[in-house]
JSON list of N, CA and C in Angstrom, two decimals:
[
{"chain": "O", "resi": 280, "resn": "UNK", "atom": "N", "xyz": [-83.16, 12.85, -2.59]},
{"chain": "O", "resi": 280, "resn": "UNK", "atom": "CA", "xyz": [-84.42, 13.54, -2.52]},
{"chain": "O", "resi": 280, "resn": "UNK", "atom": "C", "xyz": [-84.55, 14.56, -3.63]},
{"chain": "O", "resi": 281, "resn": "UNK", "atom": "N", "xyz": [-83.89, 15.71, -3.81]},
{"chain": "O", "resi": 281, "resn": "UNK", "atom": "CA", "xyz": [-83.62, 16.46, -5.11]},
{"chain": "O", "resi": 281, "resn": "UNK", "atom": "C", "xyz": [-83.89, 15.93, -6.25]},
{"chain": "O", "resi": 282, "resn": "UNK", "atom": "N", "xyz": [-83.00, 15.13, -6.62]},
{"chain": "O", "resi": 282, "resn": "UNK", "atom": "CA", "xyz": [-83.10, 14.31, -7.67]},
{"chain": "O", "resi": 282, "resn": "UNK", "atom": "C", "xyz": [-84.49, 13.35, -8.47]},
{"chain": "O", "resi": 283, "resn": "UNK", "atom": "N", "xyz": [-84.94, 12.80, -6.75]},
{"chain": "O", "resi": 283, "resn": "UNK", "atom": "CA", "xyz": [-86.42, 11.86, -7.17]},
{"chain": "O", "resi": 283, "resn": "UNK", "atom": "C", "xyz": [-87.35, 13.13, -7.74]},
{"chain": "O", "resi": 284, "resn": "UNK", "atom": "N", "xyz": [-87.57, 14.69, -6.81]},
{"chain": "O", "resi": 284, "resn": "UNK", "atom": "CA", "xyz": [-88.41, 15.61, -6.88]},
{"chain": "O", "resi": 284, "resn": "UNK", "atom": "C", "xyz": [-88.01, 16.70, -8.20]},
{"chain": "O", "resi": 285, "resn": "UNK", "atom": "N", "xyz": [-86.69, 16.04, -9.08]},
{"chain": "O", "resi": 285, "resn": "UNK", "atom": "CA", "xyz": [-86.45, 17.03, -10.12]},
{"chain": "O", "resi": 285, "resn": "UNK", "atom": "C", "xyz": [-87.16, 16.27, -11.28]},
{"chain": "O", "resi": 286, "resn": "UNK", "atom": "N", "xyz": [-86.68, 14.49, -11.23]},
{"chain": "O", "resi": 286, "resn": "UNK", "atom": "CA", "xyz": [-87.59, 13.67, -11.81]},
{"chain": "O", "resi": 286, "resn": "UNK", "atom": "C", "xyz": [-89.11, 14.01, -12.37]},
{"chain": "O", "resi": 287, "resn": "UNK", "atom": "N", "xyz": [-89.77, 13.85, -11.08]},
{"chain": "O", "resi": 287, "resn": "UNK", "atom": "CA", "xyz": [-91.12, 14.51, -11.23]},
{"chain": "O", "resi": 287, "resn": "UNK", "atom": "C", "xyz": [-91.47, 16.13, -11.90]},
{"chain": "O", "resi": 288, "resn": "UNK", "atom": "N", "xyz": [-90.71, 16.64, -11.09]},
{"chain": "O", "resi": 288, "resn": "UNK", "atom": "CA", "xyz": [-90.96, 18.29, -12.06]},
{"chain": "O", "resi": 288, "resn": "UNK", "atom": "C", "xyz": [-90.80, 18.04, -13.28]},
{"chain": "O", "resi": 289, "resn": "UNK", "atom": "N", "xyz": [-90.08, 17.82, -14.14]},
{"chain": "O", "resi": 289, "resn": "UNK", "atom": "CA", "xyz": [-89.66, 17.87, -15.48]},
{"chain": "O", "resi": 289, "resn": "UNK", "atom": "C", "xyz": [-90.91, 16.90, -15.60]},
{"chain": "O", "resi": 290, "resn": "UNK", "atom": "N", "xyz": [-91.59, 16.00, -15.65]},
{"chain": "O", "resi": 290, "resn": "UNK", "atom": "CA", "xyz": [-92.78, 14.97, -16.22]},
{"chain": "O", "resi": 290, "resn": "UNK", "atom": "C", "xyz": [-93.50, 15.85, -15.88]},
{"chain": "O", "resi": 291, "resn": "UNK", "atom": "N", "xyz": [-93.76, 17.13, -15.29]},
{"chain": "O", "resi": 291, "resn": "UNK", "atom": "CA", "xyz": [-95.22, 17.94, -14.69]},
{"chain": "O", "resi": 291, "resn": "UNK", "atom": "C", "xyz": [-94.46, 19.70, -15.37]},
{"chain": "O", "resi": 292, "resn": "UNK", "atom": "N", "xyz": [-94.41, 19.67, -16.59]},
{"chain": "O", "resi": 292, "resn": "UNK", "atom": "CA", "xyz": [-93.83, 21.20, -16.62]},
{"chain": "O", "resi": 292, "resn": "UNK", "atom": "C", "xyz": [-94.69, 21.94, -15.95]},
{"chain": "O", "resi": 293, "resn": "UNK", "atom": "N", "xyz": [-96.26, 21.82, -15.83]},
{"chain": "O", "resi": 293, "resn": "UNK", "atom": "CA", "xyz": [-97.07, 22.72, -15.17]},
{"chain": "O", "resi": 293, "resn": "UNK", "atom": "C", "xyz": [-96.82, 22.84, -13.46]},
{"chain": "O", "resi": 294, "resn": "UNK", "atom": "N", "xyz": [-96.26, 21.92, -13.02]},
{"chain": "O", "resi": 294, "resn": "UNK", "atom": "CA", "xyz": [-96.14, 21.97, -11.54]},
{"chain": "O", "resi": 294, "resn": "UNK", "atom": "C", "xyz": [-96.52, 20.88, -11.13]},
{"chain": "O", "resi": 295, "resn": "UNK", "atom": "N", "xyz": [-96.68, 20.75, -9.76]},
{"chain": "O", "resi": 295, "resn": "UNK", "atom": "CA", "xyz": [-97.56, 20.03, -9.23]},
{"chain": "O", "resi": 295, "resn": "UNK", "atom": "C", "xyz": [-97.56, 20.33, -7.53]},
{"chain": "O", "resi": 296, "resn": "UNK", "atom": "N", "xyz": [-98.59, 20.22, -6.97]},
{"chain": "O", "resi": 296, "resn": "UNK", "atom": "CA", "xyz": [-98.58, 20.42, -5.46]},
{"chain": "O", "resi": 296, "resn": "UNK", "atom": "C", "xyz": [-97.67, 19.49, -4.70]},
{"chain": "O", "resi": 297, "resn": "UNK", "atom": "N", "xyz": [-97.55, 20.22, -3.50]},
{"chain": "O", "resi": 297, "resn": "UNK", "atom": "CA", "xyz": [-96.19, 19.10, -2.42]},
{"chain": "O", "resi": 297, "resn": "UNK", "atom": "C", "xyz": [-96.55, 17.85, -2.05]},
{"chain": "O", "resi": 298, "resn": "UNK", "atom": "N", "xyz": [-97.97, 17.70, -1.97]},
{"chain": "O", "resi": 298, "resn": "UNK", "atom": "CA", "xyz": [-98.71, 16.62, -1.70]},
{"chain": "O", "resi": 298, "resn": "UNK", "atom": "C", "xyz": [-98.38, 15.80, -2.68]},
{"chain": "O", "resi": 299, "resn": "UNK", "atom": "N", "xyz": [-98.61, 16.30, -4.02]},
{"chain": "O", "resi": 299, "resn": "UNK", "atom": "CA", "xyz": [-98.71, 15.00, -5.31]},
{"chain": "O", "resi": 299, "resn": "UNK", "atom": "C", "xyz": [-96.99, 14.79, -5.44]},
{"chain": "O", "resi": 300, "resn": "UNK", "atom": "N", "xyz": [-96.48, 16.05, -5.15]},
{"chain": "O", "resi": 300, "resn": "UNK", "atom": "CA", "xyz": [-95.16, 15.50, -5.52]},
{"chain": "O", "resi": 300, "resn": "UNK", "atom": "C", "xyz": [-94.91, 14.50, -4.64]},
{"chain": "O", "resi": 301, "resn": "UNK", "atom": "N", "xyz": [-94.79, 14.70, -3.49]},
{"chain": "O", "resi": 301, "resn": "UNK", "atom": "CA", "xyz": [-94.51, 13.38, -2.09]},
{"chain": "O", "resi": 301, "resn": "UNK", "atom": "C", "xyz": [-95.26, 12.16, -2.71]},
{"chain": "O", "resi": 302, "resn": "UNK", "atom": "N", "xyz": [-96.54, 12.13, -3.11]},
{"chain": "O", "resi": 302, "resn": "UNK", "atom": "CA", "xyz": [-97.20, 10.92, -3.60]},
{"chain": "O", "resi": 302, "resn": "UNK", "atom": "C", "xyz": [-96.35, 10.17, -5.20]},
{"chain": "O", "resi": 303, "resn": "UNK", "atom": "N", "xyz": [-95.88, 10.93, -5.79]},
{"chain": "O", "resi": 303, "resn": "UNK", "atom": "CA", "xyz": [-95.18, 10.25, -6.71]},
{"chain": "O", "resi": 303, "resn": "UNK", "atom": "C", "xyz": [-93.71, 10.35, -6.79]},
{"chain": "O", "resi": 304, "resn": "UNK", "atom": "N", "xyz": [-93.14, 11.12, -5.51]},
{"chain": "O", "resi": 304, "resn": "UNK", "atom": "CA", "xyz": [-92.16, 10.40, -5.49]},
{"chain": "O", "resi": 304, "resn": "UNK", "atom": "C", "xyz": [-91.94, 9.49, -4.90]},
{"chain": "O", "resi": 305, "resn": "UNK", "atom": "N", "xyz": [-92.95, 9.44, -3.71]},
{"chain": "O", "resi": 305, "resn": "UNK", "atom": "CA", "xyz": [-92.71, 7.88, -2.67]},
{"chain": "O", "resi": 305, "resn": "UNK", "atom": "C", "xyz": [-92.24, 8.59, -1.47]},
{"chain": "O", "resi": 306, "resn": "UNK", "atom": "N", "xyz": [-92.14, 9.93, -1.28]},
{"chain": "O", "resi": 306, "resn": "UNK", "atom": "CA", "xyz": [-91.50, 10.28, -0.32]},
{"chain": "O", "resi": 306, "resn": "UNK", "atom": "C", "xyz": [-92.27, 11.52, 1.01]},
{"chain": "O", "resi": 307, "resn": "UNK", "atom": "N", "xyz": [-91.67, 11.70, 1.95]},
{"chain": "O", "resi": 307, "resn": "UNK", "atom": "CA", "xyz": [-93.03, 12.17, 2.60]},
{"chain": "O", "resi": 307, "resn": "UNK", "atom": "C", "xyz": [-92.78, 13.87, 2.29]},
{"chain": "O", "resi": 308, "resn": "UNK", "atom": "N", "xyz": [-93.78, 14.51, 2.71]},
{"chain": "O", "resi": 308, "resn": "UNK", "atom": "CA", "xyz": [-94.01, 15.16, 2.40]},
{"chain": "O", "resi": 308, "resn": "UNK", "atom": "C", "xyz": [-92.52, 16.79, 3.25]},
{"chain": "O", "resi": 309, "resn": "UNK", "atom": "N", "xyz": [-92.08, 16.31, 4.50]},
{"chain": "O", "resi": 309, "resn": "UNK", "atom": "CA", "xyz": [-91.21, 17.29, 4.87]},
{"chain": "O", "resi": 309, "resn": "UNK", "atom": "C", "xyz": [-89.71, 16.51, 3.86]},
{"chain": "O", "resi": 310, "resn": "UNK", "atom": "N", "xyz": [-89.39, 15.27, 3.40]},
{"chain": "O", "resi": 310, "resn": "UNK", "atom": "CA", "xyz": [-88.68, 15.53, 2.54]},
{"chain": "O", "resi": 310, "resn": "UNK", "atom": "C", "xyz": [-88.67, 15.55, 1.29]},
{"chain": "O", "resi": 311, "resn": "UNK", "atom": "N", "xyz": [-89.72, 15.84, 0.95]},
{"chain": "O", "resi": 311, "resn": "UNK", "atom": "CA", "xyz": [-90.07, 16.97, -0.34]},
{"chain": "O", "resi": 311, "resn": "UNK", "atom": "C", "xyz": [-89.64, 18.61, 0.13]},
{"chain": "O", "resi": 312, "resn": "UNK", "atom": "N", "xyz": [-89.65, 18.76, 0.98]},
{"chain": "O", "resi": 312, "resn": "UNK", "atom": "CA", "xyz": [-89.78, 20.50, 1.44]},
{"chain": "O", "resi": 312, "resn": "UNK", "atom": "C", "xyz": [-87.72, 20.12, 1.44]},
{"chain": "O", "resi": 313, "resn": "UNK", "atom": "N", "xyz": [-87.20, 19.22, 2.13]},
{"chain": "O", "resi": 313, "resn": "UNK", "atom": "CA", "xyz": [-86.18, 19.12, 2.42]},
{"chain": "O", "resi": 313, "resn": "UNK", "atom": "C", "xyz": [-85.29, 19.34, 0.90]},
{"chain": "O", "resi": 314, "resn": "UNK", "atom": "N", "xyz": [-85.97, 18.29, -0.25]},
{"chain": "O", "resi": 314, "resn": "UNK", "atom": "CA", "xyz": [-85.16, 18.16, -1.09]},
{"chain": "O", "resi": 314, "resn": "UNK", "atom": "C", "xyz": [-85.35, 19.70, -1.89]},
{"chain": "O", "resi": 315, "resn": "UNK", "atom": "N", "xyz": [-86.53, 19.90, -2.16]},
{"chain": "O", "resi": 315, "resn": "UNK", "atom": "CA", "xyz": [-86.50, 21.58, -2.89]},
{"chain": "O", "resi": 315, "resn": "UNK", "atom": "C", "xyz": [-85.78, 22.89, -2.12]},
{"chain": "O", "resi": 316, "resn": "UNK", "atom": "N", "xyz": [-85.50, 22.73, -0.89]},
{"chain": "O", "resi": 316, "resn": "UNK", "atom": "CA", "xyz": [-84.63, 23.73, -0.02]},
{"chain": "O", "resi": 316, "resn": "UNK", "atom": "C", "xyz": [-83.05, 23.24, -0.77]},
{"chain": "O", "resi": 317, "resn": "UNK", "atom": "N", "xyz": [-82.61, 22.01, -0.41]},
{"chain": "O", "resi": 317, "resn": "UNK", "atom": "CA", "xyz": [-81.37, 21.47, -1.38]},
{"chain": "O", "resi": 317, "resn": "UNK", "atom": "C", "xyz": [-81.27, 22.11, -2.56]},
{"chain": "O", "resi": 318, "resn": "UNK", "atom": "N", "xyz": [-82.28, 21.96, -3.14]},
{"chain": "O", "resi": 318, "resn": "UNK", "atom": "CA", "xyz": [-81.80, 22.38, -5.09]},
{"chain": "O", "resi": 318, "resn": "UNK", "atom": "C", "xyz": [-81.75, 24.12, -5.07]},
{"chain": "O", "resi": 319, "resn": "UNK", "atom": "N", "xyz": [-82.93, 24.68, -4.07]},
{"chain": "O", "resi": 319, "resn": "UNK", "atom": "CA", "xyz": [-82.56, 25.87, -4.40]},
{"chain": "O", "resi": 319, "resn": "UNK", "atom": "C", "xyz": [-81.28, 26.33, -3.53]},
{"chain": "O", "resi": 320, "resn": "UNK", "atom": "N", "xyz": [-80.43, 25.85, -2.62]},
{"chain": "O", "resi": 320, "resn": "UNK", "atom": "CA", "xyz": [-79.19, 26.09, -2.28]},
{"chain": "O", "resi": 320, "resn": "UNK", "atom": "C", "xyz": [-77.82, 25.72, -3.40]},
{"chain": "O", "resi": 321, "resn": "UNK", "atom": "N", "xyz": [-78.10, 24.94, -4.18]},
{"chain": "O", "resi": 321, "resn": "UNK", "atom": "CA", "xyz": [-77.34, 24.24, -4.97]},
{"chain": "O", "resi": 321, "resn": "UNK", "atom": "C", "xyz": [-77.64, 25.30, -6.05]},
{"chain": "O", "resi": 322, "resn": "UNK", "atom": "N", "xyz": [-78.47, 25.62, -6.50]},
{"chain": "O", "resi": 322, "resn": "UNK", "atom": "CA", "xyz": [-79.05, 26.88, -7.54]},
{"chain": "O", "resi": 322, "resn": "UNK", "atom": "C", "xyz": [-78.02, 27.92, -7.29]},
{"chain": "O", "resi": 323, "resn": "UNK", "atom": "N", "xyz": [-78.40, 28.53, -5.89]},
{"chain": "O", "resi": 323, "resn": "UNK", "atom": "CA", "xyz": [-77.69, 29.68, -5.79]},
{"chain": "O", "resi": 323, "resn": "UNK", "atom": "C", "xyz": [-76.03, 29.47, -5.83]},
{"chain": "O", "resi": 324, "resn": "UNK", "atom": "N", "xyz": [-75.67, 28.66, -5.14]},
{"chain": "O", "resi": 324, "resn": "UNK", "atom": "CA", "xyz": [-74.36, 28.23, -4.79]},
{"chain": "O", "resi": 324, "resn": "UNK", "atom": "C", "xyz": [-73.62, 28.33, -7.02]},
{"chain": "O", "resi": 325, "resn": "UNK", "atom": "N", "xyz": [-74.69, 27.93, -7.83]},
{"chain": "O", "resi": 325, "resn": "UNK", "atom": "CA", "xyz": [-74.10, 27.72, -9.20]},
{"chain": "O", "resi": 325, "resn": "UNK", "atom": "C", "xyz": [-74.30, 29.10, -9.77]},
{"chain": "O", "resi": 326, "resn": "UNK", "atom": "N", "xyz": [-75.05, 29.83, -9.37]},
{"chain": "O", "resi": 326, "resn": "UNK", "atom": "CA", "xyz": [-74.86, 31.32, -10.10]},
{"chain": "O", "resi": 326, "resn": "UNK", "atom": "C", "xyz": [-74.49, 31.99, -9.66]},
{"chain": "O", "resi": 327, "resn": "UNK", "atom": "N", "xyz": [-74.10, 31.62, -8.14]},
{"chain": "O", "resi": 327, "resn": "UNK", "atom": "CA", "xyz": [-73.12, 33.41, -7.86]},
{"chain": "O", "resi": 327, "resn": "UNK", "atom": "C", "xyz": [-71.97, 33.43, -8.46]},
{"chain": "O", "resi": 328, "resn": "UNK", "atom": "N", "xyz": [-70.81, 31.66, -8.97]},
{"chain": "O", "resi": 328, "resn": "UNK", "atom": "CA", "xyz": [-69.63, 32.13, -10.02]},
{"chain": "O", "resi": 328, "resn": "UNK", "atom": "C", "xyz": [-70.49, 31.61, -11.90]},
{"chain": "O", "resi": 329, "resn": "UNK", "atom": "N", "xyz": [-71.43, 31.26, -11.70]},
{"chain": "O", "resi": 329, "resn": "UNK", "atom": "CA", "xyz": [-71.78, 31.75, -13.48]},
{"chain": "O", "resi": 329, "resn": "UNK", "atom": "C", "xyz": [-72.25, 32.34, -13.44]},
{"chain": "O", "resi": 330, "resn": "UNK", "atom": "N", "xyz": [-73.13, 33.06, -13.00]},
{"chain": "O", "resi": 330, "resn": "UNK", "atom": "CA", "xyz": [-74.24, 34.10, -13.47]},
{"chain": "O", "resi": 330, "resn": "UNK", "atom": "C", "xyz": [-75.42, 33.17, -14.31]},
{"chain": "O", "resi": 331, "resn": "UNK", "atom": "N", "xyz": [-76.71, 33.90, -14.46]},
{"chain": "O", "resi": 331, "resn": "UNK", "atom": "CA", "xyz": [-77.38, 33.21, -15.05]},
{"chain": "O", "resi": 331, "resn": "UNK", "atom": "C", "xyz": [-77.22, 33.06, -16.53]},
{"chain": "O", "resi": 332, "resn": "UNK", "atom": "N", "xyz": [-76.33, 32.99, -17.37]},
{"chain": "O", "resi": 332, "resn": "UNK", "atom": "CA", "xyz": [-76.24, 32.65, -18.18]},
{"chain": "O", "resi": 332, "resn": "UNK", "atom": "C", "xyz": [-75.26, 31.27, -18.26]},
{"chain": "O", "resi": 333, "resn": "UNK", "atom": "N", "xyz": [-74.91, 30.77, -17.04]},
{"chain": "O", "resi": 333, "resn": "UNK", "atom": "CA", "xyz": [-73.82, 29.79, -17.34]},
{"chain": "O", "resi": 333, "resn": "UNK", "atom": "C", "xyz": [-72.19, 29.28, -17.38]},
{"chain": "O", "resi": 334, "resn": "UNK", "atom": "N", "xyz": [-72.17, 30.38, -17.89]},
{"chain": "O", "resi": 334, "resn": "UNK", "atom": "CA", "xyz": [-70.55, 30.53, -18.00]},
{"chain": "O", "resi": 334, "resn": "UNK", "atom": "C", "xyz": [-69.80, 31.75, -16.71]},
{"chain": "O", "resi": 335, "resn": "UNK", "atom": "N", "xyz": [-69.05, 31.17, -16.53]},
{"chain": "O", "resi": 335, "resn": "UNK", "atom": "CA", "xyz": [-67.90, 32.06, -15.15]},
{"chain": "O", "resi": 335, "resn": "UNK", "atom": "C", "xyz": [-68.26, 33.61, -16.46]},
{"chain": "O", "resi": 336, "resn": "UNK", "atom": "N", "xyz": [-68.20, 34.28, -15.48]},
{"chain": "O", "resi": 336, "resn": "UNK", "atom": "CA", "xyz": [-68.12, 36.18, -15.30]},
{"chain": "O", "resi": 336, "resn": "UNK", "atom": "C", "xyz": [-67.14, 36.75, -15.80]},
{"chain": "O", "resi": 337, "resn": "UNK", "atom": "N", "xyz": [-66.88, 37.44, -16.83]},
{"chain": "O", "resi": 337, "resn": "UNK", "atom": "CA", "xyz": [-64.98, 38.00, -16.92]},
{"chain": "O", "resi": 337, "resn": "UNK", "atom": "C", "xyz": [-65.05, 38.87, -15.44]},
{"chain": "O", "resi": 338, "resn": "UNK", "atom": "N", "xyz": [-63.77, 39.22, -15.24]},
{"chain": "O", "resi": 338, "resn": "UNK", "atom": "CA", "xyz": [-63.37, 40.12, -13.98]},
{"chain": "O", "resi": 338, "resn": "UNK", "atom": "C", "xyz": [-62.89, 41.65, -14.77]},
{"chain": "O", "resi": 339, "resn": "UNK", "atom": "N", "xyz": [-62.62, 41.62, -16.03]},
{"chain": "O", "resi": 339, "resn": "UNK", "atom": "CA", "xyz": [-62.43, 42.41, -16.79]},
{"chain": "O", "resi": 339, "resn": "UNK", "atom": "C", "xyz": [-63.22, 43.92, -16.78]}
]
């Protein structure tokens, strides 16, 4: 689900509503809500050890 709905974002840099996204990804509309709750858990889960720049944090 993530994946089909990251698909689409990147072809729509402007956005697009949950509706159109569900319509072009093929998928319904609560797992559209499902897969964007996923990515932004997966988001956070990758910057609390990089930080937003990417790379691990010195402890220094």
């Amino acid at each position: 689900m993530g994946g089909k709905n990251a698909r689409v974002l990147q072809q729509h840099p402007g956005g697009v509503s949950a509706k159109e996204l569900a319509e072009k990804t093929g998928l319904s509309q609560a797992q559209v809500r499902a897969g964007v709750k996923w990515q932004k858990l997966e988001l956070n889960c990758w910057h609390e050890p990089c930080g937003e720049k990417g790379s691990p944090q010195d402890d220094k």
